[in-house]
Amino acid sequence: MVEIRSALAENACAVNEVLEGLLPLSDDPEARLIEAMRYAVLSDGKRIRPFLVTASASLFDVTPSYALRVAAAVELVHCYSLVHDDLPAMDDDELRRGLPTVHVKFDEATAVLAGDALLTRAFEVLAEPATHSDPRVRSDLVVELARAAGADGMVGGQMLDLLAEHHRLSEHEVTRLQRLKTGALIGFACTSGAILGKSSEAARSALHAYAHDLGLAFQIVDDLLDVEGDPAELGKNIRKDEAAGKATFVTLLGRERARHQSAMLAEQAVRHLDMFAEAAEPLRALARFVVDRRN
Ligand code: GRG
């Protein structure tokens, strides 16, 4: 039985060390940019996506330092998305991970640049030889992360999210939006271990299916926490979707059905891991954590 909270904390420690190394302090005149990047990244996130990378890589005996660099790259992209999502032009949030958002702490232009530089740093990390000895694997990682983060993934989902302020979405449309906005990056995190380990197509498909159900379960819980979570525990303001009049899984299904649906999806996610037997215990524990979490 994996104790998920300590496993997450242990992995976060290792990933944080890599992230620190990737964002060294500087005394160049542009150091303010690095400070803003470090502020965005080295804050107290759950590091779920990095955990998914290292847990999936451990199924295929991947060199740990390779997995940690990919884990760090995914977290850099995730943090960039949070910085840009919090901007006044998007969600206009003042609190993130219990701290003032980057544009509040620094300024709007610096937040835009910090997000841009985090995104580009992520791709630099994947392309560097230290991420894998085989250049084809590195190129595969770059292509897959670009697809997950770009117009056919997270950024496309964010566009749909902005449009949802003016248009009441159906359950099918909300599912598609969230599959792109949060699901695509979670999908990359889960399948990156298979890419690093040059796994069979069957193993990669199983991880893809796990990620699909996990991503939706994660988002439904995110919607539930937005109406019933504790802002102090969450480290961010709540009821933003309601204020913007956006359809969410909670407005569409109601709390009871949303809770039931998230638990069902997490169990379904776990069932996709059968082929990995004992080795997938951390991924199973993570799926259960995602539906029980309070932040
Ligand atoms: C602006 C390009 C661009 C994309 C934004 C992912 C995203 C798209 C916005 C984030 C806003 C948000 C609250 C999305 C819901 C799901 C989500 C990504 C929650 C935050 O992830 P956690 O809970 O956060 O893993 P921590 O802080 O623990 O890393």
CSV table of C-alpha atoms and ligand atoms in Angstrom, one decimal:
chain,number,residue,atom,x,y,z
A,1,MET,CA,0.0,0.0,0.0
A,2,VAL,CA,1.5,3.3,-1.1
A,3,GLU,CA,1.2,6.2,1.4
A,4,ILE,CA,0.5,8.8,-1.3
A,5,ARG,CA,1.0,12.0,0.7
A,6,SER,CA,4.6,11.0,1.6
A,7,ALA,CA,5.3,9.7,-1.9
A,8,LEU,CA,4.1,13.0,-3.4
A,9,ALA,CA,6.2,15.0,-0.9
A,10,GLU,CA,9.3,12.9,-1.5
A,11,ASN,CA,8.9,13.3,-5.3
A,12,ALA,CA,8.2,17.0,-4.9
A,13,CYS,CA,11.5,17.4,-3.1
A,14,ALA,CA,13.5,15.7,-5.9
A,15,VAL,CA,11.6,17.7,-8.6
A,16,ASN,CA,12.1,21.0,-6.7
A,17,GLU,CA,15.8,20.4,-6.6
A,18,VAL,CA,15.9,20.0,-10.4
A,19,LEU,CA,13.6,23.1,-10.8
A,20,GLU,CA,16.0,25.2,-8.6
A,21,GLY,CA,18.9,24.1,-10.8
A,22,LEU,CA,17.0,25.1,-14.0
A,23,LEU,CA,16.2,28.6,-12.7
A,24,PRO,CA,19.4,29.8,-11.2
A,25,LEU,CA,19.4,33.2,-9.5
A,26,SER,CA,21.1,35.9,-11.5
A,27,ASP,CA,22.5,39.4,-11.0
A,28,ASP,CA,22.0,40.3,-14.7
A,29,PRO,CA,19.9,43.4,-15.3
A,30,GLU,CA,17.0,41.2,-16.3
A,31,ALA,CA,17.1,39.3,-13.0
A,32,ARG,CA,13.6,40.4,-12.2
A,33,LEU,CA,12.3,38.0,-14.8
A,34,ILE,CA,14.1,35.1,-13.2
A,35,GLU,CA,12.8,36.2,-9.8
A,36,ALA,CA,9.2,36.1,-11.2
A,37,MET,CA,9.8,32.7,-12.8
A,38,ARG,CA,11.1,31.3,-9.5
A,39,TYR,CA,8.3,32.9,-7.6
A,40,ALA,CA,5.8,31.1,-9.9
A,41,VAL,CA,7.4,27.7,-9.8
A,42,LEU,CA,9.0,27.3,-6.4
A,43,SER,CA,5.8,27.9,-4.5
A,44,ASP,CA,3.8,25.2,-2.8
A,45,GLY,CA,2.1,23.2,-5.5
A,46,LYS,CA,1.0,19.6,-5.1
A,47,ARG,CA,3.3,18.5,-8.0
A,48,ILE,CA,0.8,16.0,-9.2
A,49,ARG,CA,1.9,16.2,-12.9
A,50,PRO,CA,5.6,15.6,-12.0
A,51,PHE,CA,4.5,12.6,-9.8
A,52,LEU,CA,2.6,11.2,-12.9
A,53,VAL,CA,5.8,11.5,-14.9
A,54,THR,CA,8.1,9.7,-12.4
A,55,ALA,CA,5.5,7.1,-11.5
A,56,SER,CA,4.9,6.2,-15.2
A,57,ALA,CA,8.6,6.2,-15.9
A,58,SER,CA,9.2,3.8,-13.0
A,59,LEU,CA,7.1,1.2,-14.9
A,60,PHE,CA,9.8,1.0,-17.6
A,61,ASP,CA,13.0,1.2,-15.6
A,62,VAL,CA,13.8,4.7,-16.9
A,63,THR,CA,17.0,6.4,-15.6
A,64,PRO,CA,15.7,8.5,-12.7
A,65,SER,CA,17.5,11.7,-13.7
A,66,TYR,CA,15.8,11.6,-17.1
A,67,ALA,CA,12.3,11.2,-15.6
A,68,LEU,CA,13.0,14.1,-13.1
A,69,ARG,CA,13.9,16.5,-16.0
A,70,VAL,CA,10.7,15.6,-17.8
A,71,ALA,CA,8.8,16.0,-14.6
A,72,ALA,CA,10.3,19.5,-14.1
A,73,ALA,CA,9.5,20.4,-17.7
A,74,VAL,CA,5.8,19.5,-17.2
A,75,GLU,CA,5.7,21.6,-14.0
A,76,LEU,CA,7.3,24.6,-15.9
A,77,VAL,CA,4.5,24.4,-18.4
A,78,HIS,CA,1.8,24.0,-15.7
A,79,CYS,CA,3.2,27.0,-13.8
A,80,TYR,CA,3.3,29.1,-17.0
A,81,SER,CA,-0.4,28.3,-17.5
A,82,LEU,CA,-1.3,29.3,-14.0
A,83,VAL,CA,0.6,32.6,-14.3
A,84,HIS,CA,-1.2,33.5,-17.6
A,85,ASP,CA,-4.6,32.2,-16.4
A,86,ASP,CA,-4.4,34.5,-13.4
A,87,LEU,CA,-3.8,37.6,-15.5
A,88,PRO,CA,-6.5,40.4,-15.6
A,89,ALA,CA,-7.1,39.5,-19.2
A,90,MET,CA,-8.0,36.0,-18.3
A,91,ASP,CA,-9.3,34.9,-14.8
A,92,ASP,CA,-8.1,38.0,-13.0
A,93,ASP,CA,-7.1,36.2,-9.8
A,94,GLU,CA,-5.1,37.7,-6.9
A,95,LEU,CA,-4.3,34.6,-5.0
A,96,ARG,CA,-2.5,31.4,-6.1
A,97,ARG,CA,-0.9,28.7,-3.9
A,98,GLY,CA,-1.7,30.9,-0.9
A,99,LEU,CA,0.4,33.8,-2.3
A,100,PRO,CA,-0.3,36.9,-4.3
A,101,THR,CA,-0.4,36.0,-8.0
A,102,VAL,CA,2.7,36.9,-10.1
A,103,HIS,CA,1.1,40.0,-11.7
A,104,VAL,CA,0.1,41.3,-8.3
A,105,LYS,CA,3.6,40.6,-6.7
A,106,PHE,CA,5.5,41.9,-9.8
A,107,ASP,CA,3.4,43.5,-12.5
A,108,GLU,CA,1.4,42.4,-15.5
A,109,ALA,CA,4.1,42.7,-18.2
A,110,THR,CA,6.6,40.8,-16.0
A,111,ALA,CA,3.9,38.1,-15.5
A,112,VAL,CA,3.4,37.7,-19.2
A,113,LEU,CA,7.2,37.5,-19.8
A,114,ALA,CA,7.7,35.1,-16.9
A,115,GLY,CA,5.0,32.8,-18.4
A,116,ASP,CA,6.6,33.0,-21.8
A,117,ALA,CA,10.0,32.2,-20.5
A,118,LEU,CA,8.8,29.2,-18.4
A,119,LEU,CA,7.2,27.7,-21.5
A,120,THR,CA,10.3,28.1,-23.6
A,121,ARG,CA,12.5,26.8,-20.8
A,122,ALA,CA,10.4,23.6,-20.7
A,123,PHE,CA,11.1,22.8,-24.3
A,124,GLU,CA,14.8,23.7,-23.9
A,125,VAL,CA,15.0,21.2,-21.0
A,126,LEU,CA,13.3,18.4,-23.1
A,127,ALA,CA,15.6,19.0,-26.1
A,128,GLU,CA,18.9,18.9,-24.0
A,129,PRO,CA,20.9,15.7,-24.1
A,130,ALA,CA,20.7,15.3,-20.3
A,131,THR,CA,17.0,14.4,-20.8
A,132,HIS,CA,17.7,11.2,-22.8
A,133,SER,CA,20.7,9.8,-24.6
A,134,ASP,CA,18.5,9.0,-27.7
A,135,PRO,CA,17.7,12.2,-29.7
A,136,ARG,CA,14.5,10.5,-31.2
A,137,VAL,CA,13.1,10.1,-27.7
A,138,ARG,CA,13.9,13.8,-27.0
A,139,SER,CA,12.2,14.8,-30.2
A,140,ASP,CA,9.2,12.7,-29.4
A,141,LEU,CA,8.9,14.3,-26.0
A,142,VAL,CA,9.1,17.8,-27.6
A,143,VAL,CA,6.4,17.0,-30.2
A,144,GLU,CA,4.0,15.4,-27.6
A,145,LEU,CA,4.4,18.2,-25.1
A,146,ALA,CA,3.9,20.8,-27.8
A,147,ARG,CA,0.6,19.0,-28.9
A,148,ALA,CA,-0.6,18.8,-25.3
A,149,ALA,CA,0.2,22.5,-24.5
A,150,GLY,CA,-0.8,24.1,-27.7
A,151,ALA,CA,-3.9,25.0,-29.8
A,152,ASP,CA,-5.0,21.3,-29.9
A,153,GLY,CA,-4.5,21.0,-26.1
A,154,MET,CA,-4.3,23.3,-23.2
A,155,VAL,CA,-4.3,26.7,-25.0
A,156,GLY,CA,-7.3,25.5,-27.2
A,157,GLY,CA,-9.1,24.5,-24.0
A,158,GLN,CA,-8.4,27.9,-22.5
A,159,MET,CA,-9.9,29.6,-25.6
A,160,LEU,CA,-13.1,27.5,-25.2
A,161,ASP,CA,-13.1,28.5,-21.5
A,162,LEU,CA,-13.0,32.2,-22.4
A,163,LEU,CA,-15.8,31.7,-24.9
A,164,ALA,CA,-17.9,29.8,-22.3
A,165,GLU,CA,-18.5,33.2,-20.5
A,166,HIS,CA,-20.8,34.1,-23.3
A,167,HIS,CA,-22.3,30.8,-24.2
A,168,ARG,CA,-23.9,28.1,-22.0
A,169,LEU,CA,-22.1,24.8,-22.7
A,170,SER,CA,-23.6,21.3,-22.7
A,171,GLU,CA,-22.1,18.4,-20.7
A,172,HIS,CA,-20.5,17.2,-23.9
A,173,GLU,CA,-18.9,20.6,-24.6
A,174,VAL,CA,-17.7,21.0,-21.0
A,175,THR,CA,-16.1,17.5,-21.2
A,176,ARG,CA,-14.3,18.4,-24.4
A,177,LEU,CA,-13.2,21.8,-23.0
A,178,GLN,CA,-11.7,20.2,-19.8
A,179,ARG,CA,-10.2,17.3,-21.8
A,180,LEU,CA,-8.1,20.0,-23.6
A,181,LYS,CA,-7.6,22.5,-20.8
A,182,THR,CA,-6.4,20.2,-18.0
A,183,GLY,CA,-6.6,16.7,-19.5
A,184,ALA,CA,-4.0,17.1,-22.3
A,185,LEU,CA,-1.1,18.0,-20.0
A,186,ILE,CA,-2.1,15.2,-17.6
A,187,GLY,CA,-2.1,13.0,-20.6
A,188,PHE,CA,1.4,14.0,-21.6
A,189,ALA,CA,2.6,13.5,-18.0
A,190,CYS,CA,1.3,10.0,-17.9
A,191,THR,CA,2.5,8.9,-21.3
A,192,SER,CA,5.9,10.6,-21.1
A,193,GLY,CA,7.2,7.6,-19.0
A,194,ALA,CA,6.3,5.3,-21.8
A,195,ILE,CA,8.1,7.6,-24.3
A,196,LEU,CA,11.2,7.7,-22.1
A,197,GLY,CA,11.1,3.9,-21.6
A,198,LYS,CA,10.4,3.2,-25.3
A,199,SER,CA,7.5,1.0,-24.2
A,200,SER,CA,5.2,-1.1,-26.2
A,201,GLU,CA,2.2,0.5,-27.9
A,202,ALA,CA,-0.1,-1.4,-25.6
A,203,ALA,CA,1.5,0.0,-22.5
A,204,ARG,CA,1.4,3.6,-23.9
A,205,SER,CA,-2.3,3.2,-24.7
A,206,ALA,CA,-3.1,1.9,-21.2
A,207,LEU,CA,-1.4,5.0,-19.7
A,208,HIS,CA,-3.3,7.2,-22.1
A,209,ALA,CA,-6.6,5.6,-21.1
A,210,TYR,CA,-5.7,6.0,-17.4
A,211,ALA,CA,-4.8,9.7,-18.0
A,212,HIS,CA,-8.1,10.3,-19.8
A,213,ASP,CA,-10.2,9.2,-16.8
A,214,LEU,CA,-7.9,10.6,-14.2
A,215,GLY,CA,-8.0,14.1,-15.9
A,216,LEU,CA,-11.7,14.2,-15.9
A,217,ALA,CA,-11.9,13.0,-12.3
A,218,PHE,CA,-9.4,15.7,-11.4
A,219,GLN,CA,-11.4,18.4,-13.1
A,220,ILE,CA,-14.7,17.4,-11.6
A,221,VAL,CA,-13.1,17.5,-8.1
A,222,ASP,CA,-11.6,20.9,-9.0
A,223,ASP,CA,-15.2,22.1,-9.8
A,224,LEU,CA,-16.5,20.7,-6.6
A,225,LEU,CA,-13.7,22.4,-4.6
A,226,ASP,CA,-14.6,25.7,-6.3
A,227,VAL,CA,-18.0,25.5,-4.6
A,228,GLU,CA,-17.4,23.7,-1.4
A,229,GLY,CA,-13.6,24.0,-0.7
A,230,ASP,CA,-11.9,26.1,1.9
A,231,PRO,CA,-10.1,29.1,0.4
A,232,ALA,CA,-7.4,28.8,3.1
A,233,GLU,CA,-6.7,25.2,2.3
A,234,LEU,CA,-6.9,25.8,-1.4
A,235,GLY,CA,-4.7,28.8,-1.4
A,236,LYS,CA,-6.9,30.5,-4.0
A,237,ASN,CA,-10.3,32.3,-4.2
A,238,ILE,CA,-13.4,30.1,-4.9
A,239,ARG,CA,-16.7,30.5,-6.7
A,240,LYS,CA,-15.0,32.1,-9.7
A,241,ASP,CA,-16.9,30.0,-12.3
A,242,GLU,CA,-20.2,30.7,-10.7
A,243,ALA,CA,-19.4,34.5,-10.7
A,244,ALA,CA,-18.5,34.3,-14.4
A,245,GLY,CA,-21.7,32.3,-15.1
A,246,LYS,CA,-19.7,29.4,-16.5
A,247,ALA,CA,-21.2,25.9,-16.8
A,248,THR,CA,-19.1,23.3,-14.8
A,249,PHE,CA,-19.6,19.6,-14.0
A,250,VAL,CA,-21.2,20.8,-10.8
A,251,THR,CA,-23.7,23.1,-12.4
A,252,LEU,CA,-24.5,20.5,-15.0
A,253,LEU,CA,-24.6,17.4,-12.8
A,254,GLY,CA,-25.2,18.7,-9.3
A,255,ARG,CA,-22.8,18.0,-6.4
A,256,GLU,CA,-24.0,14.5,-5.6
A,257,ARG,CA,-23.7,13.2,-9.1
A,258,ALA,CA,-20.5,15.0,-9.7
A,259,ARG,CA,-18.9,13.4,-6.6
A,260,HIS,CA,-20.2,10.0,-7.7
A,261,GLN,CA,-18.9,10.5,-11.3
A,262,SER,CA,-15.4,11.5,-10.1
A,263,ALA,CA,-15.1,8.4,-7.9
A,264,MET,CA,-16.3,6.2,-10.8
A,265,LEU,CA,-13.8,7.7,-13.2
A,266,ALA,CA,-10.9,7.3,-10.7
A,267,GLU,CA,-11.8,3.6,-10.3
A,268,GLN,CA,-12.1,3.2,-14.1
A,269,ALA,CA,-8.6,4.9,-14.4
A,270,VAL,CA,-7.2,2.3,-12.0
A,271,ARG,CA,-8.6,-0.6,-14.0
A,272,HIS,CA,-6.6,0.5,-17.1
A,273,LEU,CA,-3.4,-0.3,-15.1
A,274,ASP,CA,-4.0,-4.0,-14.8
A,275,MET,CA,-1.2,-5.0,-17.2
A,276,PHE,CA,1.4,-3.3,-14.9
A,277,ALA,CA,0.5,-5.3,-11.8
A,278,GLU,CA,2.2,-4.2,-8.5
A,279,ALA,CA,4.5,-1.7,-10.3
A,280,ALA,CA,1.5,0.7,-10.9
A,281,GLU,CA,0.5,1.0,-7.2
A,282,PRO,CA,1.7,4.6,-7.0
A,283,LEU,CA,-0.5,5.5,-10.0
A,284,ARG,CA,-3.4,3.8,-8.4
A,285,ALA,CA,-2.9,5.6,-5.1
A,286,LEU,CA,-2.6,8.9,-7.0
A,287,ALA,CA,-6.0,8.3,-8.7
A,288,ARG,CA,-7.6,7.8,-5.3
A,289,PHE,CA,-5.8,10.8,-3.8
A,290,VAL,CA,-7.2,13.0,-6.7
A,291,VAL,CA,-10.8,12.4,-5.7
A,292,ASP,CA,-10.2,12.6,-1.9
A,293,ARG,CA,-8.1,15.8,-2.0
A,294,ARG,CA,-9.1,19.0,-0.1
A,295,ASN,CA,-6.8,21.3,-2.2
B,1,GRG,C1,-3.5,30.5,-19.9
B,1,GRG,C2,-2.4,29.0,-21.7
B,1,GRG,C3,-3.3,29.1,-20.5
B,1,GRG,C4,-3.8,28.0,-20.0
B,1,GRG,C5,-4.5,28.0,-18.8
B,1,GRG,C6,-4.6,25.0,-17.0
B,1,GRG,C7,-5.2,26.3,-17.2
B,1,GRG,C8,-5.2,26.7,-18.6
B,1,GRG,C9,-5.5,27.2,-16.2
B,1,GRG,C10,-5.4,26.9,-14.8
B,1,GRG,C11,-6.7,27.3,-14.1
B,1,GRG,C12,-7.4,26.2,-13.4
B,1,GRG,C13,-7.7,26.5,-12.0
B,1,GRG,C14,-7.7,25.1,-14.1
B,1,GRG,C15,-8.3,24.0,-13.4
B,1,GRG,C16,-7.5,22.8,-13.2
B,1,GRG,C17,-6.1,23.1,-12.7
B,1,GRG,C18,-5.1,23.2,-13.8
B,1,GRG,C19,-5.9,23.4,-11.4
B,1,GRG,C20,-4.6,23.7,-10.8
B,1,GRG,O1,-3.8,22.5,-10.8
B,1,GRG,P1,-3.4,21.9,-9.4
B,1,GRG,O2,-4.5,21.7,-8.5
B,1,GRG,O3,-2.5,23.1,-8.9
B,1,GRG,O4,-2.5,20.7,-9.7
B,1,GRG,P2,-1.1,23.1,-8.0
B,1,GRG,O5,-1.0,24.5,-7.5
B,1,GRG,O6,-1.2,22.1,-6.9
B,1,GRG,O7,0.0,22.8,-9.0
